[in-house]
Short mmCIF file of C-alpha atoms and ligand atoms in Angstrom, two decimals:
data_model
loop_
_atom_site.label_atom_id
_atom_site.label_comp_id
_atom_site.label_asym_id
_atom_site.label_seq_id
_atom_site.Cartn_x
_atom_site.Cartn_y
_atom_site.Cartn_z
CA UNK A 290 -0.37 -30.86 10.36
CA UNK A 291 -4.00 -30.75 8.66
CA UNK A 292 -2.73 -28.04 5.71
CA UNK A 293 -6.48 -27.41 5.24
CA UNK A 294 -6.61 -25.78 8.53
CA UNK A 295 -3.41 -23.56 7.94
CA UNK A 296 -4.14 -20.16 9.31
CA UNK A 297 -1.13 -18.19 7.47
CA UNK A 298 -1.44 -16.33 4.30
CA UNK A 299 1.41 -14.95 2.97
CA UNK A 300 1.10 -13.51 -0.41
CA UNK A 301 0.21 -9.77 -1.58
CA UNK A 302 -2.78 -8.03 0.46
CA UNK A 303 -3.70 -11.37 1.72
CA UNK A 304 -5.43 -10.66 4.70
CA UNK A 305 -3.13 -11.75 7.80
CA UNK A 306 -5.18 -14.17 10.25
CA UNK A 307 -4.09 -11.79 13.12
CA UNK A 308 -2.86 -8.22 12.35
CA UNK A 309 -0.01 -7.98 14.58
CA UNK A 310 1.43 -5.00 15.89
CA UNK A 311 -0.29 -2.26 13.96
CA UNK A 312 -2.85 -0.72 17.00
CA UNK A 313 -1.06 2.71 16.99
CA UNK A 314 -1.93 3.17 13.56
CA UNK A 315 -5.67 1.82 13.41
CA UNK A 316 -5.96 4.10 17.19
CA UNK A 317 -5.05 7.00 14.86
CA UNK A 318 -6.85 5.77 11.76
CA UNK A 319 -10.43 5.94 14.02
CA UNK A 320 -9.21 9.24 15.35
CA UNK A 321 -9.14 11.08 11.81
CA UNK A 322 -12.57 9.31 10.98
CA UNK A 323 -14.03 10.79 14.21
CA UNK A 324 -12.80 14.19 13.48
CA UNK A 325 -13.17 14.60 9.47
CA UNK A 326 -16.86 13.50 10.53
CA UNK A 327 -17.08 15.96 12.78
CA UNK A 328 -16.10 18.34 10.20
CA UNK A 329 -12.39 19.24 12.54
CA UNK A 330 -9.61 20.11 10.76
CA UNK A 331 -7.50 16.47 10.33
CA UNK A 332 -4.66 15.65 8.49
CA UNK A 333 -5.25 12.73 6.34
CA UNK A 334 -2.98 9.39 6.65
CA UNK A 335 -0.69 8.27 4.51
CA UNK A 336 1.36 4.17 4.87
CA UNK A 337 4.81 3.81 4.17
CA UNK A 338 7.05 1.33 4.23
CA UNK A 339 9.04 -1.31 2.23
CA UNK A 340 7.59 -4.49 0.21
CA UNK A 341 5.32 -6.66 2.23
CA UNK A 342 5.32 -5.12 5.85
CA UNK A 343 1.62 -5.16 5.31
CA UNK A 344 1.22 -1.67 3.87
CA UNK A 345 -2.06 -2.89 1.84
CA UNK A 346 -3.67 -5.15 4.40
CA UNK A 347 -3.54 -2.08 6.47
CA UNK A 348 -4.96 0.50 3.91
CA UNK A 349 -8.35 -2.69 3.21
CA UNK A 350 -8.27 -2.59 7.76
CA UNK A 351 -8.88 1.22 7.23
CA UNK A 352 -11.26 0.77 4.37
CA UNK A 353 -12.83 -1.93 6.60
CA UNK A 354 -12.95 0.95 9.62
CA UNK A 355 -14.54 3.65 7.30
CA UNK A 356 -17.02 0.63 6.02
CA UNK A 357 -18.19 0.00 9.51
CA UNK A 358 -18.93 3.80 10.32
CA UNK A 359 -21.26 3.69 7.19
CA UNK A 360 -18.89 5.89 5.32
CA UNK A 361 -18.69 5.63 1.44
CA UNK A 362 -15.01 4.07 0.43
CA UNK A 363 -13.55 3.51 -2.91
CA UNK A 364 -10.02 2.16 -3.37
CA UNK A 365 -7.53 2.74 -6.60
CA UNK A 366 -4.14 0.84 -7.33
CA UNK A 367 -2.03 3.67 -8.92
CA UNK A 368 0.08 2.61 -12.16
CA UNK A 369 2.95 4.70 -13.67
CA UNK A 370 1.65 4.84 -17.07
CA UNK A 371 -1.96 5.28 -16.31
CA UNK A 372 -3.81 9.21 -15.02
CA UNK A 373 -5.74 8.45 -12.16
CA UNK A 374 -8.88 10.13 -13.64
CA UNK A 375 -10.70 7.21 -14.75
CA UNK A 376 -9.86 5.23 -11.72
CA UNK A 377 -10.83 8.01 -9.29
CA UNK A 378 -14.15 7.79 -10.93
CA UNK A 379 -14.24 4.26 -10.89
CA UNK A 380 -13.45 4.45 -6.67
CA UNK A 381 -15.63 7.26 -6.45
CA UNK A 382 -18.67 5.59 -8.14
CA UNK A 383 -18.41 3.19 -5.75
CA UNK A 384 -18.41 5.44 -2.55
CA UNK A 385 -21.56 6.83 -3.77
CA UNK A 386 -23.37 3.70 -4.60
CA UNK A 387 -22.45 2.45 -1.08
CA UNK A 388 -24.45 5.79 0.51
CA UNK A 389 -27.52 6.17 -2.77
CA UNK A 390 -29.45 3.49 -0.79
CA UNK A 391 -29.56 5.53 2.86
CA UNK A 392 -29.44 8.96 0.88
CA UNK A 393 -33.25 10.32 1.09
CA UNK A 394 -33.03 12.68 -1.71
CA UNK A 395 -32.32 10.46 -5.24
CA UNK A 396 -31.83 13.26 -7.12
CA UNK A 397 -28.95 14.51 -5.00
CA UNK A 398 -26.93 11.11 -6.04
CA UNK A 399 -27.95 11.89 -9.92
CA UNK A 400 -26.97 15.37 -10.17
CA UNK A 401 -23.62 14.14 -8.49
CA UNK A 402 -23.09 11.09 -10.63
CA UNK A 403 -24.00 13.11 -13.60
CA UNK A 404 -20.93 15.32 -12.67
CA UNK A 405 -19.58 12.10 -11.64
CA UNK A 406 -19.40 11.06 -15.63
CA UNK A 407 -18.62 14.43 -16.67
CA UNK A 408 -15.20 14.28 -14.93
CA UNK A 409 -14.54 10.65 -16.33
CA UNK A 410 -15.51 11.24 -19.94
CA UNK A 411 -12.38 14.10 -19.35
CA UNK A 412 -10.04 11.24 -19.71
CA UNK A 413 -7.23 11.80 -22.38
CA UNK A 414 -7.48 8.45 -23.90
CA UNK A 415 -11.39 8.52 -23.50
CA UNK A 416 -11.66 11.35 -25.87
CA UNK A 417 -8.74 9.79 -28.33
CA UNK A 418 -11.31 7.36 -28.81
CA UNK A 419 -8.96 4.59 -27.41
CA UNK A 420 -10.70 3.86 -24.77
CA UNK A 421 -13.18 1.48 -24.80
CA UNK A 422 -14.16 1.98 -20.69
CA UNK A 423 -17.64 3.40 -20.09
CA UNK A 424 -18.09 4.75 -16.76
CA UNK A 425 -21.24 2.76 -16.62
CA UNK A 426 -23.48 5.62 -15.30
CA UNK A 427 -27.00 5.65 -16.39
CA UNK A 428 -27.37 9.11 -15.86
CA UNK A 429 -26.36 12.23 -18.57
CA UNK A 430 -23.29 13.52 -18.40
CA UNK A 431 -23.67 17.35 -16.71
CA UNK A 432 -21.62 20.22 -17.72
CA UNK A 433 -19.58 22.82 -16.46
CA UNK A 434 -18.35 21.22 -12.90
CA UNK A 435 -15.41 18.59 -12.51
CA UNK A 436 -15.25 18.88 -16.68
CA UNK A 437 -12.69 21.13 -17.92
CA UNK A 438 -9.56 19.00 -18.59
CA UNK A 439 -7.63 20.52 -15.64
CA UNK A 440 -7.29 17.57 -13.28
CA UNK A 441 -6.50 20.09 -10.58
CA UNK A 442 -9.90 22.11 -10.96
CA UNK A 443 -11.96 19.17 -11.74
CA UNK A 444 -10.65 16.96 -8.54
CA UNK A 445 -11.50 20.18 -6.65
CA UNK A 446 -14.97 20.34 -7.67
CA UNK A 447 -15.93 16.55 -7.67
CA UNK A 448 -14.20 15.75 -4.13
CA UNK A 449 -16.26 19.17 -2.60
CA UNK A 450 -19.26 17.64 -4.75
CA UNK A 451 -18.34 13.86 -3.09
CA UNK A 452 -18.22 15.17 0.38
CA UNK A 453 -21.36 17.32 0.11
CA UNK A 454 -23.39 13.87 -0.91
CA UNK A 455 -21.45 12.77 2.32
CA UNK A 456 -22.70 15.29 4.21
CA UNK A 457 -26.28 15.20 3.50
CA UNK A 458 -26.18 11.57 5.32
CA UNK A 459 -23.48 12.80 8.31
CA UNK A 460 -20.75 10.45 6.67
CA UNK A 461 -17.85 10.69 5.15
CA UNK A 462 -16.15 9.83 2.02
CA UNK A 463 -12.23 7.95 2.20
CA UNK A 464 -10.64 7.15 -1.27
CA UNK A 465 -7.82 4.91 -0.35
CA UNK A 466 -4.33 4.97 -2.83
CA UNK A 467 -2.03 1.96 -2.74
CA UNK A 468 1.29 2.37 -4.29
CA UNK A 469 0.69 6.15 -4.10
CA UNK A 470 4.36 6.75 -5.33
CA UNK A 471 3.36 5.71 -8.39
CA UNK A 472 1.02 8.37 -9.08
CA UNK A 473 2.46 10.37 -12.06
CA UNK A 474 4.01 13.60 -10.89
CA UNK A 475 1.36 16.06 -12.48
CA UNK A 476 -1.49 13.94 -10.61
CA UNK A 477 0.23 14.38 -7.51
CA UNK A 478 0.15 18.02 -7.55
CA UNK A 479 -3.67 17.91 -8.54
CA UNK A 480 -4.13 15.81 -6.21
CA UNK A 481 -2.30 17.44 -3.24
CA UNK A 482 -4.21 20.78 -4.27
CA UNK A 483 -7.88 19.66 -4.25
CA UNK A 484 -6.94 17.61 -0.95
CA UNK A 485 -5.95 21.56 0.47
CA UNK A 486 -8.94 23.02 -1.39
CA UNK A 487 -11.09 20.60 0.55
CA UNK A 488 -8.98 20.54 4.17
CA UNK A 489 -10.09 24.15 4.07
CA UNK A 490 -13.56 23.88 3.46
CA UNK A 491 -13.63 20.63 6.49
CA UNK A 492 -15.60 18.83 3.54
CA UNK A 493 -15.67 15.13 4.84
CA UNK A 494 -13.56 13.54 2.29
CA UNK A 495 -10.53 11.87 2.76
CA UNK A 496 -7.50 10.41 0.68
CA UNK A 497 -5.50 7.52 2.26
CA UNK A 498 -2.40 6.74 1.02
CA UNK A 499 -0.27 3.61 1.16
CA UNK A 500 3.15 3.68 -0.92
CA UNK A 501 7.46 3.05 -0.33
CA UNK A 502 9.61 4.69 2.09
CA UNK A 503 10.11 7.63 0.07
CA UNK A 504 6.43 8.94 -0.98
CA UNK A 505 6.94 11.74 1.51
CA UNK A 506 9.40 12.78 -0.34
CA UNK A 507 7.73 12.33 -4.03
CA UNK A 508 4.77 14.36 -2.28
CA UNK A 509 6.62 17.30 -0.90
CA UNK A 510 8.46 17.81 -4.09
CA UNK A 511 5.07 18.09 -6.02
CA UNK A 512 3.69 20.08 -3.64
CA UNK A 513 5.78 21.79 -0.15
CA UNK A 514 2.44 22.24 2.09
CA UNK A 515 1.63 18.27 1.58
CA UNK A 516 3.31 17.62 5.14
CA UNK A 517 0.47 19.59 6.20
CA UNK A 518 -2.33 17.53 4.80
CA UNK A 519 -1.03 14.14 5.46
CA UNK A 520 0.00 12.47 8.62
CA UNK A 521 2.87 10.16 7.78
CA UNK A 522 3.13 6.42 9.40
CA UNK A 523 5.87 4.42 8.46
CA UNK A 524 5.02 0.97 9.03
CA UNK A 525 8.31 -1.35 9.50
CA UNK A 526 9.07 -5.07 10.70
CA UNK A 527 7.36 -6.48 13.71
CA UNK A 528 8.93 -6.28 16.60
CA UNK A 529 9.29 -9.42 18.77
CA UNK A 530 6.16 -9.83 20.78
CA UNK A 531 4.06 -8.74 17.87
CA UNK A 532 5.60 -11.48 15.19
CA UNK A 533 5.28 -14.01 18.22
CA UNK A 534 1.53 -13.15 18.34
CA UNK A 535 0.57 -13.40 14.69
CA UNK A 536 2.08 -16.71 14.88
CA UNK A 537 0.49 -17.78 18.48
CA UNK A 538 -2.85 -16.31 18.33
CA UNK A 539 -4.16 -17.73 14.76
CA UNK A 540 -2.72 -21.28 16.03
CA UNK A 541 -4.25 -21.09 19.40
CA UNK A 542 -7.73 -21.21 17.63
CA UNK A 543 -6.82 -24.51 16.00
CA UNK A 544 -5.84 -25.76 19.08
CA UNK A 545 -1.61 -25.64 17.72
CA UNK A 546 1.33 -24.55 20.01
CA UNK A 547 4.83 -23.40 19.41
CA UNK A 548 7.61 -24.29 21.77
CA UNK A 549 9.59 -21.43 22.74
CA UNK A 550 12.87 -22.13 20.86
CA UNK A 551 10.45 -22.39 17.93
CA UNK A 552 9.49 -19.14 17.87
CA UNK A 553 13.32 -17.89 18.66
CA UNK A 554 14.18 -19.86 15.20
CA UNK A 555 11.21 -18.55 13.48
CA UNK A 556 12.31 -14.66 14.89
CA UNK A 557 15.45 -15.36 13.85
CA UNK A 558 14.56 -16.59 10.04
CA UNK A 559 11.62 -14.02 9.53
CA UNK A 560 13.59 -11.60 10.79
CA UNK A 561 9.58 -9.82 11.85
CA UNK A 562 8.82 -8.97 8.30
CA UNK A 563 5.20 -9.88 8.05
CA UNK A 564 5.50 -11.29 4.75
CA UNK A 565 8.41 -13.80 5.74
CA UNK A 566 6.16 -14.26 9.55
CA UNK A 567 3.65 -15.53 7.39
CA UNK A 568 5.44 -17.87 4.63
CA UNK A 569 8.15 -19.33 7.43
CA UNK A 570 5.07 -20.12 9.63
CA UNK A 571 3.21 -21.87 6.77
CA UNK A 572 5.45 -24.15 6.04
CA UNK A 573 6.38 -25.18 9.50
CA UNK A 574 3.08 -25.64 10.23
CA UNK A 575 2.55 -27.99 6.99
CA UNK A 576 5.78 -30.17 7.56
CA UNK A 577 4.77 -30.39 11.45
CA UNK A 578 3.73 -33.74 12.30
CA UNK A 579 1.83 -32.78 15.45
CA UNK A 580 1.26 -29.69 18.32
CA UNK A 581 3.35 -27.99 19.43
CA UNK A 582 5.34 -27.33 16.53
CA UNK A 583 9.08 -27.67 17.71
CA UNK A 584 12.74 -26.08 16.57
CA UNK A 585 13.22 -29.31 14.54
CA UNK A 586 10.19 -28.73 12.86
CA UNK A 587 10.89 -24.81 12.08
CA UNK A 588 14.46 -26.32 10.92
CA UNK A 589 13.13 -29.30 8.70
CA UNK A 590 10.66 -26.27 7.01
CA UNK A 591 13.64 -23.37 6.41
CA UNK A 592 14.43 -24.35 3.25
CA UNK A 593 11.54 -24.85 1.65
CA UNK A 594 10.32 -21.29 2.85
CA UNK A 595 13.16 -19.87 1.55
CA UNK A 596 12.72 -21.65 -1.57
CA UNK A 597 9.31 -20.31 -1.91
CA UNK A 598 10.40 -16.43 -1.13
CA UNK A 599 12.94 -16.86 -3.58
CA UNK A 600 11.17 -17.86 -6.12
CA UNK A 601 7.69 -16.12 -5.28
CA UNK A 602 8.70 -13.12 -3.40
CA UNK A 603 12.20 -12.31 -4.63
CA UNK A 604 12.41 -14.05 -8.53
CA UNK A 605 9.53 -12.19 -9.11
CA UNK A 606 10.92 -9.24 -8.81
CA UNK A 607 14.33 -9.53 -10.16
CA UNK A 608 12.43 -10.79 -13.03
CA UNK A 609 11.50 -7.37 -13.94
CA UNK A 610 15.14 -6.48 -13.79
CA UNK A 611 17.05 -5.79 -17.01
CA UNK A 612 20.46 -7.51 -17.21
CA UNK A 613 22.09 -3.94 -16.91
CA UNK A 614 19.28 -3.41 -14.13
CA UNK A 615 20.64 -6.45 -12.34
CA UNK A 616 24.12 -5.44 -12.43
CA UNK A 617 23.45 -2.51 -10.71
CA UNK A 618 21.55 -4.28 -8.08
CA UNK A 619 23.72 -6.74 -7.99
CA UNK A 620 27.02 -4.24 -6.87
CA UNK A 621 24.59 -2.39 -4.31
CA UNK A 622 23.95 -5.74 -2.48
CA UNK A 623 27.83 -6.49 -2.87
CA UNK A 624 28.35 -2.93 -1.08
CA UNK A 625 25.79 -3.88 2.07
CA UNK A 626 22.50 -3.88 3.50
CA UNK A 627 22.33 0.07 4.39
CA UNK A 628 21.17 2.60 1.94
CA UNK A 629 24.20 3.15 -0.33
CA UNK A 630 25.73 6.11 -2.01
CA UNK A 631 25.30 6.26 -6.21
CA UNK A 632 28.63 7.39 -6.76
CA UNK A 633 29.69 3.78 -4.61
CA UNK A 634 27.77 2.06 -6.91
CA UNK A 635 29.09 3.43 -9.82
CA UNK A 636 32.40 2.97 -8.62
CA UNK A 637 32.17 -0.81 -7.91
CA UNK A 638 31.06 -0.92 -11.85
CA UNK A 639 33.85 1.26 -13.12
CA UNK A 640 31.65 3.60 -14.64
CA UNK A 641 30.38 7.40 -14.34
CA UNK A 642 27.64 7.95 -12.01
CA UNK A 643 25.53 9.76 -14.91
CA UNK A 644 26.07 6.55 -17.28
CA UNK A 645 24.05 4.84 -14.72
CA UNK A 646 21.34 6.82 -14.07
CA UNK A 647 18.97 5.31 -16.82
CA UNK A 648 19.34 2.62 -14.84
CA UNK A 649 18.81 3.63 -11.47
CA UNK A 650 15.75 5.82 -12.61
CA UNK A 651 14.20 2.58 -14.33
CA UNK A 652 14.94 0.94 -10.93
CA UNK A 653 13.16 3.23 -8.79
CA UNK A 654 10.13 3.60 -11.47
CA UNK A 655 9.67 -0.57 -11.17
CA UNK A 656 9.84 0.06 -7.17
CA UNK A 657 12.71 -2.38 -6.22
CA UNK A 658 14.63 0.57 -5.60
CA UNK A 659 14.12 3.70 -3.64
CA UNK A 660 16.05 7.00 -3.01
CA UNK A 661 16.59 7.23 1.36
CA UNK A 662 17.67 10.26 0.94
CA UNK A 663 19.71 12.62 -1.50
CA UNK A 664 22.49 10.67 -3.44
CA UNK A 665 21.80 7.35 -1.54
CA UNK A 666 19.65 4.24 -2.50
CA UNK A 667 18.11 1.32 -0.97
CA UNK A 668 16.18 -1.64 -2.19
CA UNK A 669 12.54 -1.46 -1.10
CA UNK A 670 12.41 -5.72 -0.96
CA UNK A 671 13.56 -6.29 2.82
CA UNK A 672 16.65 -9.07 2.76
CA UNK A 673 16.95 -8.08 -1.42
CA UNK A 674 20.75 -7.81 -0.94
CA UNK A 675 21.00 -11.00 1.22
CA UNK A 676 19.17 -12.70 -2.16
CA UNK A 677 21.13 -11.44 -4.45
CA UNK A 678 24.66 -12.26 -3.16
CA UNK A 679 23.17 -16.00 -2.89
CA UNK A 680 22.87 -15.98 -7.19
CA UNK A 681 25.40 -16.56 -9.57
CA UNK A 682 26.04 -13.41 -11.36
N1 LIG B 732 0.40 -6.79 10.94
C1 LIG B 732 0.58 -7.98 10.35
N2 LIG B 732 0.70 -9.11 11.08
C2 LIG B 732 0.87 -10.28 10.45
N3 LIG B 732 0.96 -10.46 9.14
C3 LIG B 732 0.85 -9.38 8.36
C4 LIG B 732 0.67 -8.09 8.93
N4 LIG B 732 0.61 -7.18 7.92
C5 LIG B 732 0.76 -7.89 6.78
N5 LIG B 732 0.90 -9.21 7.03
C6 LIG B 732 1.12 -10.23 6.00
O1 LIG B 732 2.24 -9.79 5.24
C7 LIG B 732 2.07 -10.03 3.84
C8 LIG B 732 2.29 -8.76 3.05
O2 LIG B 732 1.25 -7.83 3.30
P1 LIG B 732 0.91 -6.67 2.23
O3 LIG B 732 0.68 -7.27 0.89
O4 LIG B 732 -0.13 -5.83 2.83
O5 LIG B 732 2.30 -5.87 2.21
P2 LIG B 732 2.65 -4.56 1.39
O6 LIG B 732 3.39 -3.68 2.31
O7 LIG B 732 1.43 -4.01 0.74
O8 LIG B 732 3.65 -5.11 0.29
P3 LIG B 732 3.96 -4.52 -1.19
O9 LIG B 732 4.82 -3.31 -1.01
O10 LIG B 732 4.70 -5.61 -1.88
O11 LIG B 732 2.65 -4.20 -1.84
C9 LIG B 732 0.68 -10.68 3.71
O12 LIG B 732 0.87 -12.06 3.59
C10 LIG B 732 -0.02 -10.34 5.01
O13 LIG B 732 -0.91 -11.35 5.38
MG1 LIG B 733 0.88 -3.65 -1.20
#
């Protein structure tokens, strides 16, 4: 059929044409809104889940949310190498240039994007001179707040500064924080602490966090009380009326139909991870010759789906797998689909666990990896192992 008027979108943070399956967590998204406007205590939210279950389409749906309750939202992709300083102020400068236009009082927005600059001209590699960002604000620096080097003290004093802004125009503030678990550990912990400082003073500023299965667990270790400030949703596959909708409903406005056994094959090969719902349903829409789209059809499509997931989805990723890297992932898919034990692993190589910890650690740090739970690990790409027992070695 007509690819032109192919609704799917599979790819990262593409936005789905129907969000399937997700209204528990967007009813509880527009609760905390409601409530942190209302200056009530709320815990914020934070996304989990493995690769491509539409942890970032959701975080840009909140965004969206805050957007549409006149809120001020900024959003920062967190990077393992990188302080989230400068991109806090980046996210934050945004928030406040979505309010300056409503806020009555310009000097209010000045003094707070002079303190705004303060805290970015902080940054490590601003003041090494390596740094060739400018925060772009036309306004002096200030000093004294949100300046003294101590992420912790000066995230404390910019978010209360934020949320006052906020306040003035009975908004909020949300800074949204995809692939959270890559925050470096000391930014956590400055992080987690102005979020308390600021849960205690009901200032109206929010972080949202999206990030794998095991951010709770990178949070709690940086700091125990963060189960406190953040309500945890772990986002997973679809379940089978929802994938059946995000395939139905976008069709249905192109006037398309799926047979029945259709959508059993396309259950059956997607397996309801949104990212595979999406790419399986592309391509059986593009090799369809006509409405409804039929088993044969879903069957003529299979392989080239799965030739585009294993080269765009999967390849990808193994790419960024050293050969010793792959090894290892290669004798955790041998072992099985569960989370398995590191000493297993290790055993199926013939080699001490703590030889293979550089390894695993490197694993986990590129996110193809994550640790379930104490001494076990589990690949964060859904259907990973499956992939990898299909390549030659
Ligand atoms: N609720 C949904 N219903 C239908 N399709 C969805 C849904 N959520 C996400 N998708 C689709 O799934 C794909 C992956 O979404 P997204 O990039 O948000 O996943 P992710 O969890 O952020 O993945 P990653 O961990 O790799 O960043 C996109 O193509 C998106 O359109
Ligand atoms: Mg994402």
């Amino acid at each position: 059929m007509d690819p032109v008027r192919n609704p799917y979108a599979p790819g990262a943070g593409q936005r789905p044409p129907e969000l399937a399956g997700r209204d528990r967590e967007l009813q509880q998204f527009e609760v905390v809104l409601e409530r942190v406007a209302r200056g009530r205590p709320e815990r914020s939210m934070v996304v989990t889940g493995l690769r491509g279950v539409g942890k970032t389409v959701l975080l840009n749906t909140f965004k969206s949310m805050a957007m549409q309750r006149l809120w001020g939202t900024g959003k920062i992709e967190a990077r393992p190498d990188q302080s989230i300083r400068r991109p806090v102020a980046a996210a934050l400068h945004m928030a406040i240039r979505e309010l300056a236009p409503r806020h009555r009082a310009p000097e209010r927005i000045e003094e707070f994007l002079g303190v705004l600059k303060a805290f970015a001209m902080r940054d490590p590699a601003a003041a090494k001179g390596t740094s060739h960002w400018s925060p772009g604000i036309e306004v002096p620096a200030s000093r004294g707040r949100a300046d003294s080097g101590d992420l912790e003290i000066d995230l404390t004093e910019l978010f209360v500064d934020a949320a006052s802004v906020a306040t003035d125009l009975a908004v909020g503030i949300a800074l949204f924080i995809d692939e959270m678990q890559d925050v470096q550990a000391a930014d956590v912990s400055a992080l987690c602490a102005a979020c308390h400082e600021l849960s205690q003073s009901g200032g109206p500023l929010i972080v949202v966090g999206a990030g794998l299965p095991h951010l709770p667990s990178v949070l709690s270790a940086s700091k125990s009380y963060s189960e406190r400030l953040f309500r945890y949703a772990r986002i997973d596959k679809l379940d089978r009326d929802a994938a059946d909708l995000a395939l139905i409903l976008p069709a249905r406005e192109e006037e398309v139909e799926f047979t029945q056994e259709a959508l059993d094959a396309l259950y059956e090969a997607a397996d309801g991870y949104p990212y595979f719902v999406q790419a399986y349903g592309k391509v059986a829409w593009d090799l369809a010759p006509r409405t409804p789209i039929t088993i044969e059809d879903v069957k003529v499509s299979a392989p080239e789906a799965e030739e585009e997931l294993a080269v765009g989805f999967f390849g990808s990723r193994y790419e960024r797998a050293t050969p010793a890297e792959r090894d290892y992932m290669h004798a955790m898919a041998q072992i099985g689909d569960e989370p398995v034990a590191t000493a297993e692993v290790a055993d199926a190589l013939g080699r001490k666990p703590s030889s293979l910890s550089p390894a695993r650690d490197s694993l986990i740090k590129k996110g193809l990896i994550y640790s379930a739970e104490r001494g076990l690990i589990a690949f964060t790409v859904p259907h990973f192992g499956r992939f990898l027992r299909a390549q030659p070695i």
